[in-house]
Amino acid sequence: MKRLGILLSGRGSNFLAIADAIAEHRLDAEIAVVISNRPDAPGLAAALERGLHAISFPSQGLDREIYDRQLIEGLRAHHVDLICLAGYMRILSGYFIREFPQRILNIHPSLLPAFPGLDAQHQALEHGAKITGCTVHFVDEGLDSGPIIAQTPVPVLDQDTVESLSTRILQEEHRLYSKAIALVLSGNYRIDGRRVISSML
Amino acid sequence: MKRLGILLSGRGSNFLAIADAIAEHRLDAEIAVVISNRPDAPGLAAALERGLHAISFPSQGLDREIYDRQLIEGLRAHHVDLICLAGYMRILSGYFIREFPQRILNIHPSLLPAFPGLDAQHQALEHGAKITGCTVHFVDEGLDSGPIIAQTPVPVLDQDTVESLSTRILQEEHRLYSKAIALVLSGNYRIDGRRVISSML
């Protein structure tokens, strides 16, 4: 059974969607550990309620690389095969990223490369996009720039607010992330330049 | 009846799709004039075959603004209400654009703001995007940067080449452009910042 490490800072709704997918046998994996940089993250409490290993490593005031070394130890101790960011609001050091090459996934609420960075839904609305969506990608050392594994489009409605748009994108995130994790865990893909291509072809 | 002016440089497949939408009463407008900057553009011959006013203004060697003054005269002489770029491969001067504020539309083969400029389908493939598409937007003085009127997503398939992807996007372009033209001709929209919003709301 492949082992997932989850990093989160808040509610971790994408973590819960992954846990549900596992419970409902839509994703063949187990959650080895959930780590939060915020002790009060509701996602951490939810992980404990589900009987998962949940660790709080407070990050405040710590140097990025020193902190990330702790994080790496925590993940290695739980023998994780794949690291899934689920609303982890702290930039990972290059040191961390190089420790787990093509073993870190993130989900972003836009169709990258459009609207990278913070407040992607607000960016999409302000730009007047009619289609936005969500993206699961490998994490590299750039900002939301790693190879794209999967994307789902979401229409922007004339009456949308940031809240209503974010809610509809989040529903698609919850579907998309587990599918992308399953593909990566299956190993049935290759990376050609920036293209993530099914190796079944 | 609202009058369209079409500018093209090549086959003008989007021009033909507009002409078909008019012929099939899906778009309530008429094509007042088709202008090409290339005398040998197949779209020009197709316009003549359909009995439309078709003009060739060769652009080679002419200063941009001098050329655009000719173009403006040609369009004004035919009393156009809206100008539709359909594969017009020449940059319009600021002078031209300011003559027709929010009266010039373009269609672009990506979900802007992703992949602006030339070879958008190639850019999307190289970037490894899983979703791309097409965009109809007002033309302003930037590169593919004007307010977005309509977009359609198109999935990128693992086996896609630039050709196969371009073909599928083009099918959606042909549907999208007439719908966007109909919205603009109806006048039932307002522009709020960069957002083009139905004024029915």
Coordinates of C-alpha atoms in Angstrom, one line a residue:
Chain A
M1 CA 0.0 0.0 0.0
K2 CA 1.4 3.4 -1.0
R3 CA 1.8 5.9 1.8
L4 CA 0.8 9.5 1.6
G5 CA 2.2 12.4 3.7
I6 CA -0.2 15.4 3.8
L7 CA 0.9 18.9 4.6
L8 CA -1.7 21.5 5.5
S9 CA -2.2 24.8 7.3
G10 CA -6.0 25.2 7.6
R11 CA -9.2 23.3 7.1
G12 CA -7.5 20.8 4.8
S13 CA -10.7 20.2 2.8
N14 CA -8.6 18.6 0.1
F15 CA -7.0 16.3 2.7
L16 CA -10.6 15.2 3.8
A17 CA -11.5 14.6 0.2
I18 CA -8.4 12.3 -0.2
A19 CA -9.3 10.5 3.1
D20 CA -12.9 10.0 1.8
A21 CA -11.6 8.7 -1.5
I22 CA -9.5 6.1 0.3
A23 CA -12.3 5.2 2.7
E24 CA -14.6 4.7 -0.3
H25 CA -11.9 2.6 -2.2
R26 CA -11.7 5.1 -5.0
L27 CA -8.0 5.6 -4.1
D28 CA -5.7 2.7 -3.2
A29 CA -3.4 4.3 -0.7
E30 CA -3.1 5.1 3.0
I31 CA -2.4 8.4 4.8
A32 CA 0.8 7.8 6.7
V33 CA 0.9 11.2 8.4
V34 CA -0.7 14.6 8.4
I35 CA 1.6 17.5 9.3
S36 CA 0.6 21.1 10.0
N37 CA 2.7 24.1 10.5
R38 CA -0.1 25.6 12.5
P39 CA -1.1 23.9 15.8
D40 CA -4.6 25.2 15.5
A41 CA -5.3 24.0 12.0
P42 CA -8.8 22.4 11.9
G43 CA -7.4 19.9 9.5
L44 CA -5.1 18.6 12.2
A45 CA -8.0 18.0 14.6
A46 CA -10.0 16.3 11.8
A47 CA -7.0 14.0 11.1
L48 CA -6.9 13.0 14.8
E49 CA -10.7 12.4 14.8
R50 CA -10.1 10.0 11.9
G51 CA -7.5 8.1 13.9
L52 CA -4.6 9.3 11.7
H53 CA -1.1 10.2 12.7
A54 CA -1.2 14.0 13.0
I55 CA 1.8 16.1 13.9
S56 CA 2.0 19.8 14.6
F57 CA 5.4 21.4 13.8
P58 CA 4.9 25.1 14.6
S59 CA 6.9 27.1 12.0
Q60 CA 6.7 30.6 13.4
G61 CA 10.1 32.2 13.8
L62 CA 12.0 29.3 12.4
D63 CA 14.5 29.5 9.6
R64 CA 13.0 27.9 6.5
E65 CA 15.6 25.2 5.9
I66 CA 15.9 24.3 9.6
Y67 CA 12.1 24.0 9.7
D68 CA 12.1 21.9 6.5
R69 CA 14.7 19.5 7.9
Q70 CA 12.2 18.8 10.8
L71 CA 9.5 18.3 8.2
I72 CA 11.7 15.9 6.1
E73 CA 12.5 13.9 9.3
G74 CA 8.8 13.6 10.1
L75 CA 7.9 12.5 6.6
R76 CA 10.8 10.0 6.4
A77 CA 9.9 8.5 9.8
H78 CA 6.5 7.7 8.4
H79 CA 8.0 6.2 5.2
V80 CA 5.9 8.3 2.8
D81 CA 5.9 7.6 -0.9
L82 CA 4.2 10.8 -2.0
I83 CA 3.7 14.2 -0.3
C84 CA 0.4 16.0 -1.0
L85 CA 0.1 19.7 -0.2
A86 CA -3.5 20.5 0.9
G87 CA -3.6 24.2 1.6
Y88 CA -0.1 24.3 3.0
M89 CA 0.5 28.0 3.3
R90 CA 4.3 28.0 3.6
I91 CA 6.8 28.1 0.8
L92 CA 9.0 24.9 0.7
S93 CA 12.7 25.4 0.6
G94 CA 14.7 24.2 -2.4
Y95 CA 16.3 21.8 0.0
F96 CA 13.0 20.1 0.8
I97 CA 11.9 20.0 -2.8
R98 CA 15.2 18.4 -3.9
E99 CA 14.8 15.7 -1.2
F100 CA 11.6 14.4 -2.9
P101 CA 12.0 14.8 -6.6
Q102 CA 8.7 14.4 -8.4
R103 CA 7.2 13.1 -5.1
I104 CA 5.4 16.4 -4.1
L105 CA 2.0 17.3 -5.5
N106 CA 0.0 20.5 -5.1
I107 CA -3.4 21.6 -6.1
H108 CA -4.1 25.1 -7.3
P109 CA -7.4 26.9 -7.9
S110 CA -6.8 28.0 -11.5
L111 CA -5.9 26.5 -14.8
L112 CA -2.2 27.1 -14.6
P113 CA -0.2 28.9 -16.1
A114 CA -3.1 31.4 -15.7
F115 CA -3.4 33.0 -12.2
P116 CA -0.5 31.6 -10.3
G117 CA 0.1 32.6 -6.7
L118 CA -2.3 33.8 -4.0
D119 CA -6.0 34.6 -4.5
A120 CA -6.3 32.8 -7.9
Q121 CA -10.1 32.9 -7.9
H122 CA -10.0 36.7 -7.3
Q123 CA -7.4 37.1 -10.0
A124 CA -9.6 35.2 -12.5
L125 CA -12.7 37.3 -11.6
E126 CA -10.8 40.6 -11.9
H127 CA -9.3 39.5 -15.2
G128 CA -12.8 38.8 -16.5
A129 CA -11.9 35.1 -17.4
K130 CA -15.0 33.1 -18.5
I131 CA -13.3 29.8 -17.8
T132 CA -11.0 29.0 -14.9
G133 CA -10.6 25.8 -12.9
C134 CA -8.1 23.8 -10.9
T135 CA -4.7 22.2 -11.5
V136 CA -2.8 19.3 -9.8
H137 CA 0.9 19.7 -10.5
F138 CA 4.3 18.4 -9.4
V139 CA 6.0 20.9 -7.1
D140 CA 9.3 22.3 -8.3
E141 CA 11.3 25.3 -7.1
G142 CA 9.2 27.9 -9.0
L143 CA 5.8 29.4 -8.1
D144 CA 3.0 27.0 -9.1
S145 CA 5.3 26.1 -12.1
G146 CA 5.9 22.3 -12.0
P147 CA 4.7 19.8 -14.6
I148 CA 0.9 19.6 -14.8
I149 CA -0.7 16.3 -14.0
A150 CA -4.4 17.1 -14.3
Q151 CA -6.8 20.0 -14.8
T152 CA -10.5 20.6 -14.7
P153 CA -12.2 23.6 -16.2
V154 CA -14.9 25.6 -14.2
P155 CA -17.0 28.3 -15.8
V156 CA -17.1 31.7 -14.3
L157 CA -20.7 33.0 -14.0
D158 CA -21.6 36.6 -14.5
Q159 CA -23.1 36.7 -11.0
D160 CA -20.0 35.0 -9.4
T161 CA -18.3 36.4 -6.3
V162 CA -14.9 35.2 -5.1
E163 CA -16.8 33.0 -2.6
S164 CA -19.3 31.4 -5.0
L165 CA -16.5 30.8 -7.6
S166 CA -14.2 29.4 -5.0
T167 CA -16.9 27.0 -3.8
R168 CA -17.5 25.6 -7.3
I169 CA -13.7 25.2 -8.0
L170 CA -13.2 23.5 -4.6
Q171 CA -15.8 20.9 -5.5
E172 CA -13.8 20.1 -8.6
E173 CA -10.5 20.1 -6.6
H174 CA -11.9 17.4 -4.4
R175 CA -12.6 15.2 -7.4
L176 CA -9.4 16.0 -9.3
Y177 CA -6.8 15.5 -6.5
S178 CA -7.5 11.8 -5.8
K179 CA -7.5 11.0 -9.5
A180 CA -4.2 12.7 -10.0
I181 CA -2.7 11.0 -6.9
A182 CA -3.9 7.6 -8.3
L183 CA -2.1 8.3 -11.6
V184 CA 1.1 9.2 -9.9
L185 CA 1.0 6.3 -7.5
S186 CA 0.3 3.9 -10.4
G187 CA 3.6 5.0 -12.0
N188 CA 2.0 4.8 -15.4
Y189 CA 3.2 8.1 -16.7
R190 CA 6.3 9.7 -18.1
I191 CA 7.5 13.3 -18.2
D192 CA 8.5 14.5 -21.6
G193 CA 9.8 18.1 -21.3
R194 CA 7.0 19.6 -19.2
R195 CA 4.3 17.1 -20.5
V196 CA 3.0 14.5 -18.1
I197 CA 2.0 11.7 -20.5
S198 CA 0.3 8.4 -19.8
S199 CA 2.9 5.7 -20.4
M200 CA 0.1 3.4 -21.6
L201 CA 0.3 5.2 -25.0
Chain B
M1 CA -29.5 44.7 -39.7
K2 CA -26.1 45.1 -38.0
R3 CA -23.2 45.1 -40.4
L4 CA -19.9 43.2 -39.9
G5 CA -16.5 44.0 -41.4
I6 CA -14.2 41.0 -41.6
L7 CA -10.4 41.3 -41.7
L8 CA -8.4 38.2 -42.7
S9 CA -5.1 37.1 -44.1
G10 CA -5.6 33.4 -44.9
R11 CA -8.3 30.8 -45.2
G12 CA -10.6 32.7 -43.0
S13 CA -12.3 29.6 -41.6
N14 CA -13.7 31.7 -38.8
F15 CA -15.1 34.1 -41.4
L16 CA -16.8 31.1 -43.2
A17 CA -18.2 29.9 -39.9
I18 CA -19.7 33.4 -39.3
A19 CA -21.1 33.5 -42.9
D20 CA -22.7 30.0 -42.2
A21 CA -24.2 31.1 -38.9
I22 CA -25.8 34.1 -40.8
A23 CA -27.0 31.9 -43.6
E24 CA -28.5 29.4 -41.1
H25 CA -30.2 32.3 -39.1
R26 CA -28.1 31.5 -36.0
L27 CA -26.7 35.1 -36.2
D28 CA -28.8 38.1 -37.1
A29 CA -26.3 40.2 -39.0
E30 CA -24.9 40.7 -42.5
I31 CA -21.3 40.8 -43.7
A32 CA -20.8 44.3 -45.2
V33 CA -17.2 43.7 -46.4
V34 CA -14.3 41.3 -46.2
I35 CA -10.9 42.9 -46.4
S36 CA -7.6 41.1 -46.7
N37 CA -4.1 42.4 -46.5
R38 CA -3.0 39.5 -48.7
P39 CA -4.3 39.5 -52.3
D40 CA -3.9 35.7 -52.5
A41 CA -5.8 34.9 -49.2
P42 CA -8.1 32.0 -49.9
G43 CA -10.7 33.7 -47.6
L44 CA -11.0 36.5 -50.1
A45 CA -11.8 34.2 -53.0
A46 CA -14.3 32.4 -50.8
A47 CA -16.0 35.8 -50.0
L48 CA -16.3 36.6 -53.7
E49 CA -17.8 33.2 -54.4
R50 CA -20.4 33.9 -51.7
G51 CA -21.2 37.2 -53.5
L52 CA -19.8 39.4 -50.7
H53 CA -17.9 42.6 -51.0
A54 CA -14.3 41.6 -50.9
I55 CA -11.4 44.0 -51.0
S56 CA -7.7 43.4 -51.1
F57 CA -5.5 46.1 -49.6
P58 CA -1.9 44.8 -50.0
S59 CA 0.0 45.8 -46.9
Q60 CA 3.5 45.0 -48.0
G61 CA 6.0 47.8 -47.5
L62 CA 3.4 50.3 -46.2
D63 CA 3.7 52.2 -43.0
R64 CA 1.3 50.8 -40.4
E65 CA -0.7 54.0 -39.8
I66 CA -0.9 54.9 -43.5
Y67 CA -2.1 51.3 -44.2
D68 CA -4.6 51.4 -41.3
R69 CA -6.1 54.7 -42.6
Q70 CA -6.9 52.9 -45.9
L71 CA -8.5 50.1 -43.9
I72 CA -10.6 52.6 -41.8
E73 CA -11.8 54.2 -45.0
G74 CA -12.7 50.9 -46.5
L75 CA -14.6 49.9 -43.4
R76 CA -16.4 53.3 -43.0
A77 CA -17.4 53.2 -46.6
H78 CA -19.3 50.0 -45.9
H79 CA -20.8 51.4 -42.7
V80 CA -19.7 48.5 -40.5
D81 CA -21.0 48.3 -36.9
L82 CA -18.5 45.7 -35.7
I83 CA -15.1 44.5 -37.0
C84 CA -14.2 40.8 -36.6
L85 CA -10.7 39.7 -37.0
A86 CA -10.5 36.2 -38.5
G87 CA -6.9 35.2 -38.8
Y88 CA -5.8 38.7 -39.6
M89 CA -2.0 38.4 -39.3
R90 CA -1.0 42.1 -39.0
I91 CA -0.8 44.2 -35.9
L92 CA -3.4 47.0 -35.8
S93 CA -2.1 50.5 -35.0
G94 CA -3.3 52.3 -31.9
Y95 CA -4.8 54.7 -34.3
F96 CA -7.0 52.1 -35.9
I97 CA -8.0 50.6 -32.5
R98 CA -9.0 54.1 -31.1
E99 CA -11.2 54.7 -34.2
F100 CA -13.4 51.7 -33.2
P101 CA -13.6 51.6 -29.4
Q102 CA -15.0 48.3 -28.2
R103 CA -16.0 47.6 -31.8
I104 CA -13.2 45.2 -32.8
L105 CA -13.3 41.5 -31.8
N106 CA -10.7 38.8 -32.1
I107 CA -10.6 35.1 -31.5
H108 CA -7.6 33.5 -30.0
P109 CA -6.8 29.7 -29.8
S110 CA -6.2 29.5 -26.0
L111 CA -7.9 30.3 -22.8
L112 CA -6.4 33.8 -22.3
P113 CA -4.5 35.1 -20.3
A114 CA -2.7 31.7 -20.9
F115 CA -0.7 31.4 -24.1
P116 CA -1.1 34.8 -25.8
G117 CA 0.7 35.6 -29.0
L118 CA 1.7 33.3 -31.9
D119 CA 1.5 29.5 -31.8
A120 CA -0.8 29.3 -28.8
Q121 CA -1.6 25.6 -29.4
H122 CA 2.1 24.8 -29.6
Q123 CA 2.7 26.8 -26.4
A124 CA -0.1 24.9 -24.6
L125 CA 1.4 21.5 -25.7
E126 CA 4.9 22.5 -24.7
H127 CA 3.7 23.8 -21.3
G128 CA 2.0 20.5 -20.7
A129 CA -1.5 22.1 -20.2
K130 CA -4.3 19.5 -19.8
I131 CA -7.0 22.1 -20.6
T132 CA -6.7 24.9 -23.2
G133 CA -9.4 26.3 -25.5
C134 CA -10.4 29.5 -27.3
T135 CA -11.2 33.1 -26.4
V136 CA -13.2 35.8 -28.1
H137 CA -12.1 39.2 -26.8
F138 CA -12.4 42.9 -27.5
V139 CA -9.2 44.2 -29.1
D140 CA -7.3 46.8 -27.2
E141 CA -3.8 48.1 -27.7
G142 CA -2.1 45.2 -25.9
L143 CA -1.3 41.7 -27.2
D144 CA -4.5 39.6 -26.9
S145 CA -5.2 41.6 -23.7
G146 CA -8.7 43.1 -24.2
P147 CA -11.8 42.3 -22.1
I148 CA -12.9 38.7 -22.6
I149 CA -16.4 38.1 -24.1
A150 CA -16.5 34.3 -24.2
Q151 CA -14.3 31.2 -23.8
T152 CA -14.6 27.5 -24.4
P153 CA -12.3 24.9 -22.8
V154 CA -10.8 22.1 -24.9
P155 CA -9.0 19.2 -23.3
V156 CA -5.4 18.4 -24.4
L157 CA -5.0 14.7 -25.1
D158 CA -1.8 12.8 -24.4
Q159 CA -1.5 11.8 -28.0
D160 CA -2.2 15.3 -29.3
T161 CA 0.1 17.0 -31.9
V162 CA -0.1 20.7 -32.7
E163 CA -2.3 19.8 -35.7
S164 CA -4.8 17.5 -33.9
L165 CA -5.1 20.0 -31.0
S166 CA -5.5 23.0 -33.4
T167 CA -8.2 21.1 -35.3
R168 CA -10.3 20.5 -32.1
I169 CA -9.8 24.0 -30.9
L170 CA -10.9 25.4 -34.3
Q171 CA -14.2 23.5 -34.2
E172 CA -14.9 25.3 -30.9
E173 CA -13.8 28.6 -32.3
H174 CA -16.4 28.2 -35.1
R175 CA -19.1 27.8 -32.6
L176 CA -17.9 30.4 -30.1
Y177 CA -17.3 33.4 -32.4
S178 CA -20.9 33.7 -33.7
K179 CA -22.3 33.5 -30.2
A180 CA -19.9 36.2 -29.0
I181 CA -20.7 38.4 -31.9
A182 CA -24.5 38.0 -31.2
L183 CA -24.0 39.1 -27.6
V184 CA -22.0 42.2 -28.6
L185 CA -24.5 43.1 -31.4
S186 CA -27.4 42.7 -28.9
G187 CA -25.8 45.4 -26.7
N188 CA -27.0 43.4 -23.6
Y189 CA -23.7 43.6 -21.7
R190 CA -21.7 46.0 -19.7
I191 CA -18.0 46.2 -19.0
D192 CA -17.1 46.4 -15.3
G193 CA -13.3 46.8 -15.0
R194 CA -12.2 44.0 -17.3
R195 CA -15.4 41.9 -16.8
V196 CA -17.9 41.6 -19.6
I197 CA -21.2 41.0 -17.8
S198 CA -24.6 40.4 -19.2
S199 CA -26.7 43.5 -18.5
M200 CA -29.7 41.2 -18.1
L201 CA -28.5 40.6 -14.5

